[in-house]
RNA sequence: GCGCCCUUAGCUCAGAUGGUAGAGCAACUGACUCUUAAUCAGUGGGUCGGAGGUUCGAUUCCUCCAGGGCGCACCA
């Protein structure tokens, strides 16, 4: 390692001796390689182009050298010929290495073998690379190295670059979609003194001047609803949530969540919105509704199935929600814990065990038991159930939505039921949120979409770490 | 947190019932003015993840540790 670096450093010194700055500077008016490749027309041999990119391969042939440079849009071959470029510059080309960043000016032509190539009039070293890039053919395969040194992964693997560019495109599309429907994007606190809006272990941090502990937010929900009270009728936020829990192919401690709230809507409105949004993304990225995901193919064609929690539970377990003994019996058959657990949670555990795995094509699961939905309005026809849906695709929970509970008295009661004893409650209920509700919050639909998971689906990556630029890894 | 698996050259990978390792790419030297996984000739490169143990001898067997992958658990 040391050795390779020294060899390259020696070349760098030689360049300096020749008066060349090995780290370049401003290099204006380049065109993207993709644009250059599109511009080429076979009839013309005088199209001047200027490109900049990283040297990926080099094929020296005595008094000529072919090299491929890549930028973030594509790859193009460069042809450097001594008789064309002059003796001194040609000597400089011998000090180039794989991985160096190079600027090239020249005319386009097609080689005998049919490859569009820049016939270099001149080249400029824009940055000397001091480390060996990974192998040209296999690239960087080691998953750990790919994540730790994402910068290498990105310049080595165009597919990885494409995944992240798609991620950016998807998030941009979501913003455009929501902006077109009169939503406004807002920012709410990441550091909260009471972590609310979800149930999860938070990260704790400390503010020195105030000498108080703060929590990194587990959800923005309670602040976004305050904005509904304030009269911001359609708000959304796309930003990070932090949960101090296990790491898996579907969980990263910090992840990107989109939450939105629409006054005077409800969870039915949110279903329409969700389906419209995700389908528009599928159409944009795929042009058809059959999308591959790992080993499976998902059919995203709307309309998506809508089925209640109870229907699905019965469909996959043969047991009705009302049949408490049946639920317990089935749970025991499956080896699930039942002691000290109430019926709703037993039902929910059974649901997770039996139903979720089967939900491959998009399915809206409606009307969860009220006790596991503390922030949700109950169903008019049966208050044991709440107006909530979760959207499952490929057995992953992708979205979660409800008709927002706007009755402050009911909300107060639910918080207390959720938290249990008075001792547990101290300092854990966001009283200011309840105060806000008392002023009056419009009935509203709320929606949360796990952006990373959505991007996994839309880019065919089965691990969340493949769609997060710098996933959390233990320090080496 | 638990279980299974992985860690060998800069990168991608071989390998040995235990006798201190090999290929391709990359690098270095030379030849080559339309090549493209360029080619040809030659050269160098390794604490075999770390620490212990067994052994005459360990990279190989055992234990522990670290990092990672997958699954489970956790996760409204």
Coordinates of C-alpha atoms (C1' of nucleotides) in Angstrom, one line a residue:
Chain A
X1 CA 0.0 0.0 0.0
X2 CA 2.7 2.3 1.0
X3 CA 4.7 1.2 -2.0
X4 CA 2.0 2.1 -4.5
X5 CA 1.4 5.4 -3.0
X6 CA 5.1 6.2 -3.2
X7 CA 5.3 5.3 -6.8
X8 CA 2.5 7.7 -7.6
X9 CA 3.9 10.3 -5.4
X10 CA 7.1 10.1 -7.4
X11 CA 5.2 10.8 -10.5
X12 CA 3.5 13.7 -8.8
X13 CA 6.9 15.1 -8.0
X14 CA 8.1 14.7 -11.6
X15 CA 5.0 16.6 -12.8
X16 CA 5.8 19.4 -10.3
X17 CA 9.4 19.6 -11.7
X18 CA 7.9 20.0 -15.1
X19 CA 5.9 22.9 -13.8
X20 CA 2.6 21.1 -13.8
X21 CA 0.2 21.5 -10.9
X22 CA -0.9 18.0 -10.2
X23 CA -4.1 19.1 -8.6
X24 CA -5.4 21.3 -11.4
X25 CA -8.0 24.1 -11.0
X26 CA -11.0 25.6 -12.6
X27 CA -11.8 23.8 -15.8
X28 CA -14.8 25.5 -17.5
X29 CA -17.2 24.8 -20.3
X30 CA -17.0 21.0 -20.3
X31 CA -19.9 19.0 -21.5
X32 CA -21.1 15.8 -19.8
X33 CA -19.9 12.7 -21.5
X34 CA -23.5 11.6 -22.0
X35 CA -24.1 14.8 -24.0
X36 CA -20.9 14.4 -26.0
X37 CA -21.8 10.8 -27.0
X38 CA -25.2 12.0 -28.1
X39 CA -23.8 14.8 -30.1
X40 CA -21.6 12.7 -32.3
X41 CA -22.6 12.4 -35.9
X42 CA -20.7 10.2 -38.3
X43 CA -20.7 12.7 -41.1
X44 CA -18.6 15.2 -39.2
X45 CA -15.1 15.0 -38.0
X46 CA -14.7 18.6 -36.7
X47 CA -16.9 18.5 -33.6
X48 CA -14.9 20.1 -30.8
X49 CA -15.6 18.8 -27.3
X50 CA -14.3 19.2 -23.8
X51 CA -14.7 16.7 -21.1
X52 CA -13.5 15.9 -17.6
X53 CA -13.5 12.6 -15.8
X54 CA -11.6 9.9 -14.0
X55 CA -9.2 7.6 -15.9
X56 CA -10.7 4.1 -15.6
X57 CA -8.5 2.2 -18.1
X58 CA -5.4 2.9 -20.1
X59 CA -4.1 1.1 -23.1
X60 CA -0.7 2.5 -24.1
X61 CA 0.7 1.6 -27.5
X62 CA 4.2 3.1 -27.8
X63 CA 3.5 6.4 -29.4
X64 CA -0.2 6.5 -28.8
X65 CA -2.4 5.8 -25.8
X66 CA -6.1 5.0 -25.5
X67 CA -7.7 5.7 -22.2
X68 CA -11.3 5.7 -20.9
X69 CA -12.5 8.5 -18.7
X70 CA -15.7 8.5 -16.8
X71 CA -17.8 11.2 -15.3
X72 CA -21.1 10.7 -13.5
X73 CA -23.1 10.5 -16.8
X74 CA -21.0 8.0 -18.7
X75 CA -17.7 6.9 -20.1
X76 CA -15.8 7.9 -23.2
X77 CA -12.6 6.8 -24.9
X78 CA -9.8 9.3 -25.4
X79 CA -7.1 8.9 -28.0
X80 CA -3.8 10.5 -27.4
X81 CA -1.3 10.4 -30.3
X82 CA 2.2 11.8 -30.1
X83 CA 2.2 13.2 -33.6
X84 CA -1.0 15.0 -32.9
X85 CA -0.5 16.3 -29.4
X86 CA 3.3 17.0 -29.5
X87 CA 6.2 15.4 -27.9
X88 CA 6.2 17.1 -24.5
X89 CA 2.6 16.6 -23.7
X90 CA 3.0 13.0 -24.8
X91 CA 5.8 12.5 -22.3
X92 CA 3.5 13.9 -19.6
X93 CA 0.8 11.3 -20.5
X94 CA 3.3 8.7 -19.3
X95 CA 2.9 10.1 -15.8
X96 CA -0.8 9.5 -15.8
X97 CA -2.3 6.8 -13.6
X98 CA -5.6 5.0 -13.3
X99 CA -7.8 7.0 -11.1
X100 CA -6.4 10.4 -12.0
X101 CA -8.9 13.1 -12.9
X102 CA -8.3 14.4 -16.4
X103 CA -9.6 17.1 -18.6
X104 CA -9.5 16.6 -22.3
X105 CA -10.1 18.8 -25.4
X106 CA -10.3 17.4 -28.9
X107 CA -12.6 16.4 -31.8
X108 CA -14.9 13.5 -32.0
X109 CA -14.3 10.6 -34.3
X110 CA -15.2 7.0 -34.6
X111 CA -12.4 4.4 -34.4
X112 CA -12.0 1.6 -36.8
X113 CA -13.7 -0.7 -34.3
X114 CA -16.7 1.7 -34.1
X115 CA -16.2 3.5 -30.7
X116 CA -16.9 7.2 -30.4
X117 CA -13.6 8.7 -29.2
X118 CA -12.1 12.0 -28.3
X119 CA -9.1 12.6 -30.5
X120 CA -7.2 14.8 -27.9
X121 CA -5.7 18.1 -28.9
X122 CA -4.7 18.6 -25.3
X123 CA -5.2 17.3 -21.9
X124 CA -5.0 18.7 -18.4
X125 CA -4.3 16.9 -15.2
X126 CA -7.1 18.0 -12.8
X127 CA -6.1 15.8 -9.8
X128 CA -3.5 13.2 -9.2
X129 CA -4.8 10.1 -7.5
X130 CA -2.4 8.7 -5.0
X131 CA -4.1 5.4 -4.3
X132 CA -4.8 2.4 -6.6
X133 CA -8.4 2.2 -7.7
X134 CA -10.1 -1.2 -7.4
X135 CA -9.7 -3.7 -10.2
X136 CA -11.2 -2.6 -13.5
X137 CA -13.2 -5.7 -14.3
X138 CA -14.7 -6.8 -11.0
X139 CA -14.7 -3.4 -9.2
X140 CA -15.2 -3.2 -5.5
X141 CA -17.2 -6.2 -4.3
X142 CA -16.5 -6.3 -0.5
X143 CA -19.7 -5.0 1.0
X144 CA -18.0 -3.6 4.0
X145 CA -15.4 -1.7 2.0
X146 CA -18.2 -0.5 -0.4
X147 CA -20.0 1.1 2.5
X148 CA -17.0 2.4 4.4
X149 CA -15.5 3.9 1.3
X150 CA -18.6 4.8 -0.6
X151 CA -16.6 7.4 -2.5
X152 CA -14.7 4.5 -4.1
X153 CA -17.9 2.5 -4.6
X154 CA -19.5 5.5 -6.4
X155 CA -16.7 6.1 -8.9
X156 CA -16.1 2.5 -9.5
X157 CA -19.7 1.2 -10.0
X158 CA -22.0 3.0 -12.3
X159 CA -25.0 0.9 -11.0
X160 CA -24.3 2.3 -7.5
X161 CA -24.1 5.8 -8.8
X162 CA -27.4 5.2 -10.7
X163 CA -29.1 3.9 -7.5
X164 CA -28.3 7.1 -5.7
X165 CA -29.1 9.4 -8.6
X166 CA -32.5 7.6 -8.8
X167 CA -32.9 8.2 -5.1
X168 CA -32.4 11.9 -5.6
X169 CA -34.8 11.8 -8.5
X170 CA -37.5 10.0 -6.5
X171 CA -37.3 12.5 -3.7
X172 CA -37.5 15.4 -6.1
X173 CA -40.5 13.8 -7.7
X174 CA -42.2 13.5 -4.4
X175 CA -41.7 17.1 -3.7
X176 CA -43.0 18.1 -7.1
X177 CA -46.0 15.8 -6.7
X178 CA -46.9 17.3 -3.3
X179 CA -46.1 20.9 -4.2
X180 CA -48.5 20.5 -7.2
X181 CA -51.2 19.6 -4.6
X182 CA -50.6 22.7 -2.6
X183 CA -48.6 21.1 0.2
X184 CA -45.8 23.2 1.7
X185 CA -42.5 21.7 3.0
X186 CA -41.6 22.6 6.5
X187 CA -38.9 21.8 9.0
X188 CA -39.6 20.8 12.6
X189 CA -37.3 20.1 15.5
X190 CA -34.9 17.2 15.3
X191 CA -33.9 17.7 18.9
X192 CA -36.9 17.3 21.1
X193 CA -37.3 17.3 24.9
X194 CA -40.1 14.7 24.7
X195 CA -39.7 12.2 21.9
X196 CA -43.2 11.6 20.6
X197 CA -45.2 10.5 17.6
X198 CA -44.1 6.9 17.7
X199 CA -43.0 4.3 20.1
X200 CA -39.2 3.6 19.8
X201 CA -36.1 4.0 21.8
X202 CA -34.6 7.4 21.2
X203 CA -31.0 8.6 21.0
X204 CA -30.1 11.0 23.8
X205 CA -28.0 14.0 23.5
X206 CA -27.2 17.0 25.8
X207 CA -27.4 20.7 25.4
X208 CA -24.6 22.3 27.5
X209 CA -25.7 25.9 27.9
X210 CA -29.2 24.9 28.9
X211 CA -27.9 21.8 30.7
X212 CA -30.7 19.6 29.5
X213 CA -30.9 16.3 27.8
X214 CA -32.6 16.2 24.5
X215 CA -33.7 13.4 22.2
X216 CA -33.2 13.0 18.5
X217 CA -36.6 12.8 17.2
X218 CA -38.2 9.4 16.5
X219 CA -41.0 11.2 14.4
X220 CA -42.0 14.7 13.5
X221 CA -45.7 14.0 13.9
X222 CA -46.6 16.0 16.9
X223 CA -44.9 19.2 15.6
X224 CA -46.5 18.8 12.1
X225 CA -49.9 18.6 13.8
X226 CA -49.2 21.7 15.7
X227 CA -48.8 23.4 12.3
X228 CA -52.3 22.2 11.3
X229 CA -53.6 23.9 14.5
X230 CA -51.7 27.0 13.4
X231 CA -53.5 27.0 10.1
X232 CA -50.9 25.5 7.7
X233 CA -53.4 23.2 6.1
X234 CA -51.2 21.0 4.0
X235 CA -47.7 20.4 5.3
X236 CA -45.1 17.8 4.7
X237 CA -41.5 17.2 5.9
X238 CA -38.9 15.0 4.3
X239 CA -36.1 14.4 6.7
X240 CA -34.3 12.1 9.1
X241 CA -35.8 10.2 12.0
X242 CA -33.5 8.5 14.5
X243 CA -34.4 5.3 16.4
X244 CA -32.0 3.6 18.8
X245 CA -32.8 0.1 17.8
X246 CA -31.5 -2.9 15.9
X247 CA -29.9 -2.7 12.5
X248 CA -31.1 -5.0 9.7
X249 CA -31.6 -5.1 6.0
X250 CA -34.7 -2.9 6.5
X251 CA -33.5 -0.8 9.4
X252 CA -30.9 1.9 9.7
X253 CA -30.7 4.0 12.9
X254 CA -31.2 7.2 11.0
X255 CA -33.6 6.9 8.1
X256 CA -35.5 9.3 5.9
X257 CA -39.2 9.7 6.6
X258 CA -41.8 11.7 4.6
X259 CA -44.7 12.8 6.8
X260 CA -47.6 14.8 5.5
X261 CA -50.8 16.2 7.0
X262 CA -53.8 17.4 5.0
X263 CA -56.6 19.3 6.8
X264 CA -60.1 18.2 6.1
X265 CA -59.0 14.9 4.6
X266 CA -58.9 11.5 6.2
X267 CA -57.2 8.1 5.7
X268 CA -59.3 7.4 2.6
X269 CA -57.9 10.6 1.1
X270 CA -54.4 9.4 2.1
X271 CA -54.9 6.1 0.4
X272 CA -55.7 7.9 -2.9
X273 CA -52.7 10.2 -2.4
X274 CA -50.4 7.3 -1.6
X275 CA -51.5 5.2 -4.5
X276 CA -51.3 8.1 -6.9
X277 CA -47.8 9.1 -5.7
X278 CA -46.2 5.6 -5.7
X279 CA -47.9 4.7 -9.0
X280 CA -46.6 7.9 -10.6
X281 CA -43.1 7.0 -9.5
X282 CA -43.4 3.4 -10.9
X283 CA -44.6 4.8 -14.2
X284 CA -41.8 7.3 -14.4
X285 CA -39.1 4.9 -13.5
X286 CA -40.3 1.7 -15.2
X287 CA -43.0 2.5 -17.7
X288 CA -44.9 -0.6 -16.7
X289 CA -46.3 -2.1 -13.4
X290 CA -44.3 -5.3 -13.1
X291 CA -41.2 -4.4 -11.0
X292 CA -38.5 -6.8 -10.0
X293 CA -37.4 -6.9 -6.3
X294 CA -34.8 -9.4 -5.4
X295 CA -36.1 -12.9 -6.2
X296 CA -39.7 -11.7 -6.7
X297 CA -41.7 -9.6 -9.1
X298 CA -44.2 -7.1 -7.7
X299 CA -47.3 -6.1 -9.6
X300 CA -47.9 -2.4 -8.9
X301 CA -50.9 -2.0 -11.1
X302 CA -53.6 0.1 -9.5
X303 CA -56.1 -0.1 -7.9
X304 CA -54.4 -1.8 -5.0
X305 CA -56.1 -4.2 -2.7
X306 CA -57.8 -2.8 0.3
X307 CA -58.6 -5.2 3.1
X308 CA -59.3 -4.7 6.8
X309 CA -56.9 -6.0 9.5
X310 CA -59.6 -8.4 10.6
X311 CA -60.4 -9.7 7.1
X312 CA -56.7 -10.4 6.5
X313 CA -56.2 -12.0 9.9
X314 CA -59.1 -14.4 9.3
X315 CA -58.0 -15.1 5.7
X316 CA -54.5 -16.2 6.8
X317 CA -55.2 -17.7 10.2
X318 CA -58.8 -18.9 9.9
X319 CA -59.6 -17.1 13.1
X320 CA -61.9 -14.2 13.7
X321 CA -60.7 -11.2 15.7
X322 CA -63.7 -11.7 18.0
X323 CA -62.6 -15.2 18.9
X324 CA -60.1 -14.4 21.6
X325 CA -59.6 -18.0 22.6
X326 CA -58.9 -18.9 19.0
X327 CA -56.3 -16.1 18.8
X328 CA -54.6 -17.4 21.8
X329 CA -54.7 -21.1 20.7
X330 CA -53.3 -20.1 17.3
X331 CA -50.5 -18.0 18.9
X332 CA -49.5 -20.9 21.1
X333 CA -49.5 -23.3 18.1
X334 CA -47.0 -20.9 16.5
X335 CA -44.9 -20.5 19.6
X336 CA -45.8 -16.9 20.2
X337 CA -45.9 -15.4 23.6
X338 CA -49.4 -14.8 25.0
X339 CA -49.0 -14.4 28.7
X340 CA -49.8 -10.9 30.0
X341 CA -50.5 -9.6 26.5
X342 CA -53.9 -8.1 25.6
X343 CA -56.0 -9.4 22.8
X344 CA -55.1 -6.6 20.4
X345 CA -51.4 -7.2 20.7
X346 CA -51.9 -10.9 20.4
X347 CA -53.9 -10.3 17.2
X348 CA -51.2 -7.9 16.0
X349 CA -48.4 -10.4 16.7
X350 CA -50.4 -13.1 14.8
X351 CA -50.9 -10.6 12.0
X352 CA -47.2 -9.9 11.8
X353 CA -46.4 -13.6 11.9
X354 CA -49.0 -14.9 9.3
X355 CA -50.2 -12.0 7.2
X356 CA -47.2 -9.7 6.5
X357 CA -45.1 -12.3 4.7
X358 CA -48.0 -12.9 2.3
X359 CA -48.4 -9.2 1.3
X360 CA -46.2 -9.1 -1.7
X361 CA -48.3 -6.9 -4.1
X362 CA -49.3 -3.5 -2.7
X363 CA -52.0 -3.9 0.0
X364 CA -53.6 -1.4 2.2
X365 CA -54.4 -2.9 5.5
X366 CA -57.2 -1.0 7.1
X367 CA -58.7 -0.5 10.5
X368 CA -56.3 -1.6 13.1
X369 CA -57.4 -2.2 16.7
X370 CA -57.8 1.1 18.4
X371 CA -55.5 0.3 21.4
X372 CA -52.5 0.1 19.1
X373 CA -53.3 3.4 17.4
X374 CA -53.1 6.1 20.1
X375 CA -53.2 9.0 17.7
X376 CA -56.0 7.9 15.4
X377 CA -59.7 8.5 15.2
X378 CA -61.9 5.5 15.7
X379 CA -64.1 4.0 13.1
X380 CA -67.7 5.3 13.2
X381 CA -69.2 1.8 12.8
X382 CA -67.1 0.2 15.5
X383 CA -64.9 2.2 18.0
X384 CA -62.8 -0.9 18.7
X385 CA -61.1 -0.2 15.4
X386 CA -59.3 2.9 14.3
X387 CA -59.1 4.7 10.9
X388 CA -55.6 3.7 10.1
X389 CA -54.0 1.9 7.2
X390 CA -50.6 0.5 6.7
X391 CA -49.4 -0.1 3.1
X392 CA -47.4 -3.3 2.6
X393 CA -45.3 -4.0 -0.4
X394 CA -43.0 -7.0 -0.7
X395 CA -43.8 -7.8 3.0
X396 CA -42.4 -4.4 4.0
X397 CA -44.3 -1.7 5.8
X398 CA -43.9 1.2 3.4
X399 CA -46.5 3.7 4.6
X400 CA -48.6 4.3 7.7
X401 CA -51.5 6.6 7.8
X402 CA -54.5 7.6 9.8
X403 CA -57.4 9.9 10.2
X404 CA -55.8 12.1 12.9
X405 CA -57.4 12.2 16.3
X406 CA -58.3 15.8 16.9
X407 CA -60.3 15.4 20.1
X408 CA -57.9 16.7 22.9
X409 CA -59.9 15.0 25.7
X410 CA -59.8 11.6 23.9
X411 CA -56.1 12.2 23.1
X412 CA -55.3 12.9 26.7
X413 CA -57.0 9.7 27.7
X414 CA -55.2 7.6 25.1
X415 CA -51.8 8.9 26.1
X416 CA -52.5 7.9 29.7
X417 CA -53.8 4.5 28.7
X418 CA -50.7 4.0 26.5
X419 CA -48.2 4.9 29.2
X420 CA -49.8 3.2 32.1
X421 CA -49.1 4.2 35.7
X422 CA -48.7 7.8 36.8
X423 CA -45.0 7.2 37.6
X424 CA -44.4 6.2 34.0
X425 CA -46.2 9.2 32.7
X426 CA -44.2 12.0 34.4
X427 CA -42.4 14.0 31.7
X428 CA -43.4 11.6 29.0
X429 CA -46.6 13.3 27.8
X430 CA -46.3 16.2 25.4
X431 CA -48.6 18.5 27.3
X432 CA -48.0 21.4 24.9
X433 CA -49.3 19.1 22.0
X434 CA -52.5 18.6 24.0
X435 CA -52.8 22.3 24.6
X436 CA -52.5 22.8 20.8
X437 CA -55.3 20.3 20.2
X438 CA -57.5 22.1 22.7
X439 CA -57.3 25.2 20.5
X440 CA -58.8 23.1 17.8
X441 CA -57.1 21.0 15.1
X442 CA -58.9 20.5 11.8
X443 CA -59.9 16.9 11.0
X444 CA -57.1 15.7 8.8
X445 CA -55.5 12.8 7.1
X446 CA -51.8 12.1 8.0
X447 CA -49.4 9.9 6.2
X448 CA -45.9 8.7 6.7
X449 CA -43.8 7.0 4.1
X450 CA -40.5 5.3 4.8
X451 CA -38.5 6.9 2.0
X452 CA -35.5 4.5 2.2
X453 CA -37.8 1.5 1.9
X454 CA -39.7 3.0 -1.0
X455 CA -36.4 3.6 -2.7
X456 CA -35.4 0.0 -2.1
X457 CA -38.5 -1.1 -3.9
X458 CA -38.1 1.3 -6.8
X459 CA -34.4 0.6 -7.3
X460 CA -34.5 -3.2 -6.7
X461 CA -32.2 -3.1 -3.7
X462 CA -33.1 -5.6 -0.9
X463 CA -30.9 -4.0 1.7
X464 CA -31.5 -0.5 3.1
X465 CA -27.7 0.0 3.3
X466 CA -27.7 0.0 -0.5
X467 CA -29.9 3.1 -0.7
X468 CA -28.3 5.1 2.1
X469 CA -25.0 6.8 1.0
X470 CA -23.3 6.3 4.4
X471 CA -25.1 3.7 6.4
X472 CA -24.1 3.3 10.0
X473 CA -21.1 1.0 10.6
X474 CA -19.1 0.3 13.7
X475 CA -15.9 2.3 13.6
X476 CA -13.0 0.1 12.6
Chain B
rG1 C1' -28.7 -9.3 22.1
rC2 C1' -28.8 -14.7 19.8
rG3 C1' -27.5 -18.3 15.7
rC4 C1' -25.0 -19.5 11.2
rC5 C1' -21.3 -17.9 7.8
rC6 C1' -17.1 -14.8 6.0
rU7 C1' -12.1 -12.2 6.6
rU8 C1' -5.5 -14.8 2.1
rA9 C1' -1.3 -9.2 -2.4
rG10 C1' -4.0 -2.4 -3.7
rC11 C1' -8.7 -5.1 -6.0
rU12 C1' -11.3 -9.9 -7.5
rC13 C1' -10.5 -14.7 -6.0
rA14 C1' -7.8 -19.9 -5.7
rG15 C1' -5.3 -23.0 -2.0
rA16 C1' -3.2 -27.0 1.5
rU17 C1' -5.2 -34.5 6.1
rG18 C1' -0.7 -29.0 9.6
rG19 C1' 5.7 -28.5 6.5
rU20 C1' 5.3 -20.3 6.6
rA21 C1' 1.2 -19.4 -0.2
rG22 C1' -0.8 -18.8 -6.0
rA23 C1' -3.7 -16.7 -10.4
rG24 C1' -5.9 -12.5 -13.0
rC25 C1' -6.2 -7.3 -12.8
rA26 C1' -3.2 -3.3 -10.9
rA27 C1' 2.2 -1.8 -10.2
rC28 C1' 7.5 -1.6 -12.1
rU29 C1' 11.2 -2.3 -16.6
rG30 C1' 11.2 -2.8 -21.9
rA31 C1' 8.8 -3.3 -27.1
rC32 C1' 4.6 -1.5 -29.8
rU33 C1' 1.2 5.2 -33.9
rC34 C1' -6.9 2.7 -34.3
rU35 C1' -6.5 -0.3 -29.1
rU36 C1' -10.6 -1.7 -26.0
rA37 C1' -10.6 -7.3 -20.2
rA38 C1' -4.9 -4.5 -25.9
rU39 C1' -0.7 -7.8 -26.8
rC40 C1' 4.4 -9.7 -26.0
rA41 C1' 9.0 -10.3 -22.7
rG42 C1' 10.8 -9.6 -17.8
rU43 C1' 10.5 -7.9 -12.3
rG44 C1' 8.7 -6.9 -7.5
rG45 C1' 4.7 -7.4 -4.1
rG46 C1' 1.8 -11.0 1.7
rU47 C1' 2.4 -10.3 10.0
rC48 C1' -3.0 -15.4 5.2
rG49 C1' -8.2 -9.9 10.3
rG50 C1' -6.0 -9.7 15.8
rA51 C1' -4.5 -12.4 20.4
rG52 C1' -3.8 -16.9 22.8
rG53 C1' -3.6 -22.4 22.8
rU54 C1' -2.3 -27.5 20.8
rU55 C1' 2.1 -29.0 18.0
rC56 C1' 8.9 -30.2 16.4
rG57 C1' 6.2 -26.8 13.2
rA58 C1' -0.2 -23.1 12.6
rU59 C1' -2.2 -19.2 7.4
rU60 C1' -4.6 -24.4 7.9
rC61 C1' -6.9 -27.5 14.1
rC62 C1' -9.0 -25.3 18.9
rU63 C1' -10.5 -20.9 22.1
rC64 C1' -11.3 -15.8 22.6
rC65 C1' -11.6 -10.9 20.3
rA66 C1' -12.7 -7.4 16.2
rG67 C1' -15.2 -6.1 11.7
rG68 C1' -18.7 -7.6 8.1
rG69 C1' -22.8 -10.6 5.7
rC70 C1' -27.4 -13.3 6.3
rG71 C1' -31.4 -14.8 9.5
rC72 C1' -33.9 -14.1 14.3
rA73 C1' -35.0 -10.8 18.2
rC74 C1' -35.9 -5.5 18.8
rC75 C1' -38.8 -2.1 15.8
rA76 C1' -47.0 1.2 15.9

